[in-house]
């Protein structure tokens, strides 16, 4: 345990926390970044490392894994302290105005300011609830880290949101068959994705949910689907099952850290200040009118939060960092 005092501690090493760590280096701030997960990358690493992301300006297409690798490399430019596997469970302001952060494992960290980039909190996927699901842990996927494992397989995808539709379509060209199973009727996904899905080879089973898995020796062979409308069942042969039943997000103890929370996050002003002086928020964790929860938006908010932290520590400091091409670290 180190008593070292940092200028800024960023809680959350998702895309936004990582870019904020780079930017705080541009501002010569001694920086620590802490994440509950075993590796950096946030939701992108956890949920969609193989998905192709196409809505970041200047990057027409990039896989989640490559984006995380790039962000990590960029974050490391100024050598921040990166701490993984630690969930921050408590933050208190000490009498000298600095902050003490405590992790679930008892580690203590000290910082003059805090930037919260915790997304929607720590995440845990909703598991499949179906008869015998516990017998086939190796055939059930809650995220997809390696698409090749579905080549020439019969794959069932369960869910009706963007992720389920994305995955059904992404693996369709390489899988032998893809079945999309959705208990509702109207998919909760982008219109264009739904249109493309309906034109694809994916076999769609609306009004159905998975009731039972069957197989032998932990090898999945079939999925039984129950139709909620007709109250009948049917069975489809299945080698692998991708489950996208949403995620439980947990803000944890954050409600006790003193700042105001809104329905979808931490209330911030246009300088990314929370209601606690010295604590700032950005990315998916920040809440304000017209907030967009995409990576590109967070990449803008991270630097604003860092600039506000810098000005909190040094009111006479410049409002923002020198643009990188003119920054002394990159000359020569
Ligand atoms: C399936 C899916 C597909 C998506 N597709 C796209 C897309 O194509 N394009 C796009 O722009 N956006 C997409 N998004 C949204 C995008 O993932 C988020 O906008 C982005 O990840 C937000 O980054 P962040 O750094 O703010 O938060 P996150 O990525 O959520 O990272 C937050 C990090 O904080 C950590 N954390 C939380 N609480 C604590 C704590 N108490 N202590 C320590 N660590 C903590 C978490 O472990 C996590 O690593 C998608 C999201 C999902 C779920």
Short mmCIF file of C-alpha atoms and ligand atoms in Angstrom, two decimals:
data_model
loop_
_atom_site.label_atom_id
_atom_site.label_comp_id
_atom_site.label_asym_id
_atom_site.label_seq_id
_atom_site.Cartn_x
_atom_site.Cartn_y
_atom_site.Cartn_z
CA UNK A 1 0.00 0.00 0.00
CA UNK A 2 1.41 3.37 -1.03
CA UNK A 3 0.67 6.72 0.57
CA UNK A 4 1.74 8.57 -2.56
CA UNK A 5 -0.49 11.52 -3.33
CA UNK A 6 -1.60 11.84 -6.99
CA UNK A 7 -2.82 15.00 -8.72
CA UNK A 8 -5.69 13.07 -10.22
CA UNK A 9 -7.08 9.59 -9.80
CA UNK A 10 -9.33 8.39 -12.60
CA UNK A 11 -11.78 5.71 -11.49
CA UNK A 12 -12.57 3.52 -14.50
CA UNK A 13 -10.19 2.47 -17.27
CA UNK A 14 -12.75 2.21 -20.06
CA UNK A 15 -12.13 4.13 -23.30
CA UNK A 16 -12.96 7.42 -21.63
CA UNK A 17 -10.81 6.91 -18.53
CA UNK A 18 -7.90 5.79 -20.71
CA UNK A 19 -8.08 8.85 -22.93
CA UNK A 20 -8.49 11.09 -19.87
CA UNK A 21 -5.26 9.53 -18.51
CA UNK A 22 -3.44 10.49 -21.73
CA UNK A 23 -4.80 14.00 -21.57
CA UNK A 24 -3.86 14.45 -17.90
CA UNK A 25 -0.32 13.57 -19.00
CA UNK A 26 -0.49 16.41 -21.50
CA UNK A 27 -1.34 18.60 -18.51
CA UNK A 28 1.63 17.28 -16.50
CA UNK A 29 -0.59 15.82 -13.81
CA UNK A 30 0.61 12.89 -11.73
CA UNK A 31 -2.06 10.34 -12.63
CA UNK A 32 -3.43 7.08 -11.33
CA UNK A 33 -6.18 5.06 -12.98
CA UNK A 34 -8.06 2.31 -11.14
CA UNK A 35 -10.41 -0.33 -12.57
CA UNK A 36 -12.42 -3.14 -11.05
CA UNK A 37 -11.80 -5.44 -14.03
CA UNK A 38 -8.61 -7.49 -14.54
CA UNK A 39 -7.71 -5.44 -17.64
CA UNK A 40 -8.39 -2.02 -19.10
CA UNK A 41 -10.94 -1.33 -21.83
CA UNK A 42 -14.28 -1.08 -20.03
CA UNK A 43 -17.40 -2.22 -21.85
CA UNK A 44 -15.52 -2.45 -25.14
CA UNK A 45 -13.15 -5.11 -23.81
CA UNK A 46 -15.87 -6.87 -21.85
CA UNK A 47 -18.74 -6.95 -24.33
CA UNK A 48 -17.53 -6.36 -27.85
CA UNK A 49 -13.81 -6.82 -28.48
CA UNK A 50 -14.48 -8.32 -31.91
CA UNK A 51 -17.28 -5.99 -32.98
CA UNK A 52 -16.35 -3.41 -35.61
CA UNK A 53 -16.91 0.11 -34.30
CA UNK A 54 -17.74 2.65 -37.00
CA UNK A 55 -18.89 5.77 -35.22
CA UNK A 56 -15.68 7.37 -34.03
CA UNK A 57 -14.63 10.35 -36.12
CA UNK A 58 -11.60 9.71 -38.32
CA UNK A 59 -11.67 5.94 -37.73
CA UNK A 60 -13.97 4.42 -40.36
CA UNK A 61 -13.80 0.93 -38.84
CA UNK A 62 -11.89 -0.61 -35.95
CA UNK A 63 -12.41 -3.71 -33.82
CA UNK A 64 -13.11 -3.16 -30.13
CA UNK A 65 -9.89 -4.99 -29.20
CA UNK A 66 -7.76 -2.81 -31.49
CA UNK A 67 -9.40 0.34 -30.18
CA UNK A 68 -8.64 -0.71 -26.60
CA UNK A 69 -5.04 -1.57 -27.52
CA UNK A 70 -4.62 1.86 -29.15
CA UNK A 71 -6.20 3.68 -26.21
CA UNK A 72 -4.00 1.77 -23.77
CA UNK A 73 -0.86 2.59 -25.71
CA UNK A 74 -1.86 6.25 -25.87
CA UNK A 75 -2.77 6.32 -22.16
CA UNK A 76 0.68 4.95 -21.31
CA UNK A 77 2.45 7.83 -23.09
CA UNK A 78 2.95 9.71 -19.83
CA UNK A 79 3.30 6.61 -17.59
CA UNK A 80 0.26 6.85 -15.34
CA UNK A 81 -0.03 4.31 -12.53
CA UNK A 82 -2.56 1.73 -13.75
CA UNK A 83 -4.26 -0.39 -11.08
CA UNK A 84 -6.58 -3.25 -12.15
CA UNK A 85 -8.73 -5.67 -10.14
CA UNK A 86 -9.69 -2.99 -7.64
CA UNK A 87 -13.22 -1.78 -7.25
CA UNK A 88 -13.32 1.57 -5.48
CA UNK A 89 -15.94 1.28 -2.76
CA UNK A 90 -15.42 4.42 -0.75
CA UNK A 91 -14.29 7.99 -1.31
CA UNK A 92 -13.89 10.52 1.49
CA UNK A 93 -12.58 14.06 1.51
CA UNK A 94 -9.92 14.49 4.20
CA UNK A 95 -9.57 17.61 6.35
CA UNK A 96 -6.74 18.91 4.10
CA UNK A 97 -9.09 18.78 1.08
CA UNK A 98 -7.45 15.73 -0.55
CA UNK A 99 -9.33 12.50 -1.15
CA UNK A 100 -8.88 9.00 0.24
CA UNK A 101 -10.16 6.18 -1.94
CA UNK A 102 -10.66 2.67 -0.60
CA UNK A 103 -10.92 -0.42 -2.77
CA UNK A 104 -12.88 -3.59 -2.03
CA UNK A 105 -9.61 -5.38 -1.16
CA UNK A 106 -8.72 -2.77 1.46
CA UNK A 107 -6.14 -0.85 -0.62
CA UNK A 108 -6.07 2.87 0.06
CA UNK A 109 -5.23 5.56 -2.52
CA UNK A 110 -4.69 9.28 -2.04
CA UNK A 111 -5.46 11.96 -4.59
CA UNK A 112 -5.91 15.71 -4.84
CA UNK A 113 -8.73 15.34 -7.37
CA UNK A 114 -10.87 12.54 -8.76
CA UNK A 115 -12.25 11.98 -12.25
CA UNK A 116 -15.01 9.41 -12.33
CA UNK A 117 -15.16 7.45 -15.60
CA UNK A 118 -16.99 4.44 -14.27
CA UNK A 119 -19.48 4.05 -17.12
CA UNK A 120 -22.70 2.79 -15.65
CA UNK A 121 -20.81 1.11 -12.82
CA UNK A 122 -19.37 -2.35 -12.66
CA UNK A 123 -21.17 -4.85 -14.83
CA UNK A 124 -22.42 -8.37 -14.67
CA UNK A 125 -24.34 -10.04 -17.46
CA UNK A 126 -27.79 -11.51 -16.88
CA UNK A 127 -27.32 -15.27 -17.08
CA UNK A 128 -29.53 -17.65 -19.05
CA UNK A 129 -32.27 -19.15 -16.96
CA UNK A 130 -33.24 -22.42 -18.64
CA UNK A 131 -33.48 -26.02 -17.61
CA UNK A 132 -30.02 -27.72 -17.62
CA UNK A 133 -28.18 -24.52 -18.60
CA UNK A 134 -25.69 -25.30 -15.83
CA UNK A 135 -24.60 -28.47 -17.70
CA UNK A 136 -23.21 -26.60 -20.72
CA UNK A 137 -21.05 -23.74 -19.46
CA UNK A 138 -18.60 -24.14 -22.34
CA UNK A 139 -21.28 -23.80 -25.01
CA UNK A 140 -22.88 -20.65 -23.59
CA UNK A 141 -21.24 -17.32 -24.43
CA UNK A 142 -22.12 -14.03 -22.79
CA UNK A 143 -19.67 -12.11 -24.92
CA UNK A 144 -17.72 -12.98 -28.02
CA UNK A 145 -13.97 -12.77 -27.85
CA UNK A 146 -13.15 -15.03 -30.78
CA UNK A 147 -15.52 -15.24 -33.71
CA UNK A 148 -13.70 -18.15 -35.34
CA UNK A 149 -15.08 -20.54 -32.72
CA UNK A 150 -18.46 -20.23 -34.47
CA UNK A 151 -17.20 -21.15 -37.93
CA UNK A 152 -19.42 -23.86 -39.49
CA UNK A 153 -21.40 -24.21 -36.24
CA UNK A 154 -25.13 -23.97 -35.63
CA UNK A 155 -25.42 -21.01 -33.33
CA UNK A 156 -28.44 -19.77 -31.40
CA UNK A 157 -28.44 -16.16 -30.26
CA UNK A 158 -30.91 -15.20 -27.55
CA UNK A 159 -32.05 -11.59 -27.09
CA UNK A 160 -33.79 -8.77 -28.94
CA UNK A 161 -31.52 -5.75 -28.48
CA UNK A 162 -28.70 -4.24 -30.49
CA UNK A 163 -26.10 -6.65 -29.16
CA UNK A 164 -28.06 -9.79 -30.03
CA UNK A 165 -28.80 -8.51 -33.52
CA UNK A 166 -25.22 -7.35 -34.01
CA UNK A 167 -23.90 -10.76 -33.06
CA UNK A 168 -26.41 -12.72 -35.12
CA UNK A 169 -25.40 -10.69 -38.17
CA UNK A 170 -21.70 -10.69 -37.45
CA UNK A 171 -21.43 -14.47 -37.24
CA UNK A 172 -23.94 -15.16 -40.02
CA UNK A 173 -21.30 -15.25 -42.80
CA UNK A 174 -19.16 -17.86 -41.03
CA UNK A 175 -21.66 -19.98 -39.10
CA UNK A 176 -23.51 -22.85 -40.72
CA UNK A 177 -26.84 -21.65 -39.31
CA UNK A 178 -27.78 -18.80 -37.02
CA UNK A 179 -31.03 -18.70 -35.05
CA UNK A 180 -32.15 -15.54 -33.29
CA UNK A 181 -34.52 -16.21 -30.42
CA UNK A 182 -36.50 -13.32 -28.98
CA UNK A 183 -39.36 -13.46 -26.52
CA UNK A 184 -40.88 -10.20 -27.84
CA UNK A 185 -41.95 -9.10 -31.28
CA UNK A 186 -40.44 -5.65 -31.94
CA UNK A 187 -36.67 -5.75 -31.72
CA UNK A 188 -35.18 -3.05 -29.48
CA UNK A 189 -32.48 -2.19 -31.97
CA UNK A 190 -31.55 0.32 -34.64
CA UNK A 191 -34.01 0.24 -37.56
CA UNK A 192 -31.27 -0.29 -40.12
CA UNK A 193 -29.90 -3.31 -38.22
CA UNK A 194 -33.34 -4.86 -38.03
CA UNK A 195 -33.88 -4.33 -41.78
CA UNK A 196 -30.53 -5.92 -42.56
CA UNK A 197 -31.28 -8.79 -40.17
CA UNK A 198 -34.54 -9.57 -41.94
CA UNK A 199 -32.72 -9.77 -45.29
CA UNK A 200 -29.99 -12.03 -43.89
CA UNK A 201 -29.77 -15.82 -43.53
CA UNK A 202 -30.52 -15.57 -39.81
CA UNK A 203 -33.60 -17.59 -38.83
CA UNK A 204 -35.76 -15.50 -36.53
CA UNK A 205 -37.93 -16.98 -33.77
CA UNK A 206 -40.01 -14.18 -32.23
CA UNK A 207 -42.31 -14.81 -29.22
CA UNK A 208 -39.95 -17.62 -28.19
CA UNK A 209 -37.69 -18.12 -25.23
CA UNK A 210 -35.22 -20.86 -24.41
CA UNK A 211 -36.76 -23.29 -21.98
CA UNK A 212 -34.28 -26.18 -21.96
CA UNK A 213 -30.84 -27.23 -23.18
CA UNK A 214 -29.98 -30.81 -24.04
CA UNK A 215 -26.81 -32.66 -24.89
CA UNK A 216 -24.46 -35.33 -23.72
CA UNK A 217 -21.30 -35.13 -21.58
CA UNK A 218 -21.46 -31.35 -21.31
CA UNK A 219 -21.64 -31.10 -25.12
CA UNK A 220 -24.67 -29.04 -26.15
CA UNK A 221 -26.70 -30.53 -29.00
CA UNK A 222 -30.14 -28.91 -28.91
CA UNK A 223 -32.15 -26.01 -27.58
CA UNK A 224 -35.83 -26.21 -26.78
CA UNK A 225 -37.82 -23.07 -27.50
CA UNK A 226 -41.12 -22.26 -25.85
CA UNK A 227 -43.59 -20.11 -27.78
CA UNK A 228 -45.33 -17.73 -25.43
CA UNK A 229 -48.20 -17.17 -27.88
CA UNK A 230 -49.09 -20.72 -28.86
CA UNK A 231 -47.76 -22.31 -25.64
CA UNK A 232 -46.00 -24.96 -27.72
CA UNK A 233 -42.36 -26.00 -27.89
CA UNK A 234 -39.95 -26.75 -30.70
CA UNK A 235 -36.36 -27.94 -30.70
CA UNK A 236 -33.48 -26.69 -32.79
CA UNK A 237 -30.12 -28.37 -33.01
CA UNK A 238 -27.47 -26.12 -31.48
CA UNK A 239 -23.69 -26.25 -31.11
CA UNK A 240 -23.26 -22.92 -29.34
CA UNK A 241 -25.45 -20.34 -27.70
CA UNK A 242 -24.83 -16.62 -27.40
CA UNK A 243 -26.92 -14.98 -24.69
CA UNK A 244 -27.57 -11.23 -24.74
CA UNK A 245 -30.10 -10.75 -21.99
CA UNK A 246 -28.76 -7.43 -20.84
CA UNK A 247 -26.46 -6.47 -18.07
CA UNK A 248 -26.90 -5.68 -14.42
CA UNK A 249 -25.05 -2.47 -13.82
CA UNK A 250 -24.17 -1.59 -10.32
CA UNK A 251 -23.26 1.91 -9.24
CA UNK A 252 -22.27 0.23 -5.99
CA UNK A 253 -21.64 2.55 -3.12
CA UNK A 254 -21.30 5.63 -5.34
CA UNK A 255 -24.54 7.07 -4.01
CA UNK A 256 -22.70 7.53 -0.70
CA UNK A 257 -19.77 9.48 -2.15
CA UNK A 258 -21.59 12.78 -1.75
CA UNK A 259 -22.45 13.94 -5.27
CA UNK A 260 -25.86 14.27 -6.87
CA UNK A 261 -27.00 11.34 -9.00
CA UNK A 262 -29.57 11.38 -11.79
CA UNK A 263 -31.42 8.43 -13.32
CA UNK A 264 -28.55 7.53 -15.62
CA UNK A 265 -25.46 8.77 -13.83
CA UNK A 266 -23.71 11.54 -11.99
CA UNK A 267 -24.99 15.08 -12.47
CA UNK A 268 -22.29 17.30 -14.02
CA UNK A 269 -22.21 20.87 -15.27
CA UNK A 270 -20.64 21.97 -18.56
CA UNK A 271 -17.16 21.75 -16.98
CA UNK A 272 -17.81 18.13 -15.94
CA UNK A 273 -17.87 19.20 -12.30
CA UNK A 274 -19.97 17.08 -9.98
CA UNK A 275 -21.65 18.62 -6.98
CA UNK A 276 -18.56 17.76 -4.87
CA UNK A 277 -15.68 20.23 -5.43
CA UNK A 278 -12.62 18.32 -6.64
CA UNK A 279 -14.60 15.42 -8.14
CA UNK A 280 -15.38 15.42 -11.87
CA UNK A 281 -17.15 12.88 -14.08
CA UNK A 282 -17.10 12.01 -17.78
CA UNK A 283 -18.10 9.32 -20.26
CA UNK A 284 -21.10 7.08 -19.70
CA UNK A 285 -21.06 7.89 -15.97
CA UNK A 286 -21.80 11.59 -16.52
CA UNK A 287 -25.34 12.86 -16.83
CA UNK A 288 -26.52 16.09 -18.43
CA UNK A 289 -29.17 17.21 -20.88
CA UNK A 290 -28.80 15.62 -24.34
CA UNK A 291 -25.99 13.35 -23.16
CA UNK A 292 -24.99 10.76 -25.80
CA UNK A 293 -23.54 7.53 -24.42
CA UNK A 294 -21.05 6.69 -27.14
CA UNK A 295 -17.27 6.55 -27.12
CA UNK A 296 -16.80 9.69 -29.23
CA UNK A 297 -18.78 11.79 -26.76
CA UNK A 298 -16.74 10.53 -23.81
CA UNK A 299 -13.47 11.25 -25.60
CA UNK A 300 -14.51 14.90 -25.59
CA UNK A 301 -15.68 14.95 -21.98
CA UNK A 302 -12.53 13.33 -20.53
CA UNK A 303 -10.29 16.28 -21.46
CA UNK A 304 -12.89 18.74 -20.12
CA UNK A 305 -12.95 16.88 -16.79
CA UNK A 306 -9.13 16.85 -16.66
CA UNK A 307 -8.91 20.56 -17.51
CA UNK A 308 -11.36 21.28 -14.70
CA UNK A 309 -9.28 19.17 -12.29
CA UNK A 310 -6.14 21.05 -13.35
CA UNK A 311 -7.85 24.43 -12.80
CA UNK A 312 -9.16 23.22 -9.43
CA UNK A 313 -5.56 22.54 -8.36
CA UNK A 314 -4.01 25.53 -10.11
CA UNK A 315 -6.57 28.25 -10.82
CA UNK A 316 -4.02 30.23 -12.86
CA UNK A 317 -3.26 27.26 -15.17
CA UNK A 318 -4.21 27.49 -18.84
CA UNK A 319 -7.79 26.44 -19.56
CA UNK A 320 -6.65 23.59 -21.76
CA UNK A 321 -3.55 21.64 -22.83
CA UNK A 322 -1.42 22.72 -25.72
CA UNK A 323 -2.60 20.77 -28.78
CA UNK A 324 -0.48 17.64 -29.09
CA UNK A 325 1.41 18.67 -32.26
CA UNK A 326 2.72 21.72 -30.39
CA UNK A 327 3.22 19.91 -27.11
CA UNK A 328 6.80 19.82 -25.87
CA UNK A 329 6.63 16.03 -25.33
CA UNK A 330 6.09 15.42 -29.04
CA UNK A 331 8.49 17.94 -30.52
CA UNK A 332 11.43 15.97 -31.93
C1 LIG B 1 -22.97 -4.10 -26.71
C2 LIG B 1 -22.53 -2.67 -26.80
C3 LIG B 1 -22.15 -2.16 -28.04
C4 LIG B 1 -21.72 -0.82 -28.13
N1 LIG B 1 -21.33 -0.34 -29.34
C5 LIG B 1 -20.84 0.91 -29.44
C6 LIG B 1 -20.37 1.43 -30.69
O1 LIG B 1 -20.41 0.76 -31.71
N2 LIG B 1 -19.87 2.70 -30.70
C7 LIG B 1 -19.81 3.50 -29.57
O2 LIG B 1 -19.32 4.62 -29.65
N3 LIG B 1 -20.26 3.03 -28.38
C8 LIG B 1 -20.77 1.77 -28.29
N4 LIG B 1 -21.23 1.31 -27.08
C9 LIG B 1 -21.19 2.23 -25.92
C10 LIG B 1 -19.76 2.29 -25.38
O3 LIG B 1 -19.35 0.99 -25.00
C11 LIG B 1 -19.70 3.24 -24.17
O4 LIG B 1 -20.17 4.52 -24.56
C12 LIG B 1 -18.25 3.36 -23.68
O5 LIG B 1 -17.72 2.10 -23.33
C13 LIG B 1 -18.22 4.30 -22.47
O6 LIG B 1 -16.91 4.34 -22.00
P1 LIG B 1 -16.60 4.69 -20.47
O7 LIG B 1 -15.11 4.65 -20.36
O8 LIG B 1 -17.33 5.93 -20.09
O9 LIG B 1 -17.27 3.52 -19.61
P2 LIG B 1 -17.07 1.94 -19.64
O10 LIG B 1 -16.63 1.46 -20.97
O11 LIG B 1 -18.34 1.38 -19.08
O12 LIG B 1 -15.88 1.70 -18.59
C14 LIG B 1 -16.10 1.97 -17.23
C15 LIG B 1 -15.05 1.21 -16.44
O13 LIG B 1 -15.18 1.61 -15.06
C16 LIG B 1 -14.98 0.48 -14.24
N5 LIG B 1 -15.63 0.72 -12.94
C17 LIG B 1 -16.94 0.94 -12.69
N6 LIG B 1 -17.14 1.17 -11.37
C18 LIG B 1 -15.91 1.08 -10.79
C19 LIG B 1 -15.45 1.21 -9.44
N7 LIG B 1 -16.29 1.49 -8.44
N8 LIG B 1 -14.12 1.03 -9.18
C20 LIG B 1 -13.25 0.75 -10.20
N9 LIG B 1 -13.65 0.62 -11.49
C21 LIG B 1 -14.95 0.78 -11.78
C22 LIG B 1 -15.61 -0.68 -15.01
O14 LIG B 1 -15.03 -1.91 -14.60
C23 LIG B 1 -15.25 -0.30 -16.46
O15 LIG B 1 -14.03 -0.92 -16.87
C24 LIG B 1 -21.70 0.01 -26.96
C25 LIG B 1 -22.08 -0.52 -25.72
C26 LIG B 1 -22.50 -1.84 -25.64
C27 LIG B 1 -22.90 -2.39 -24.30
#
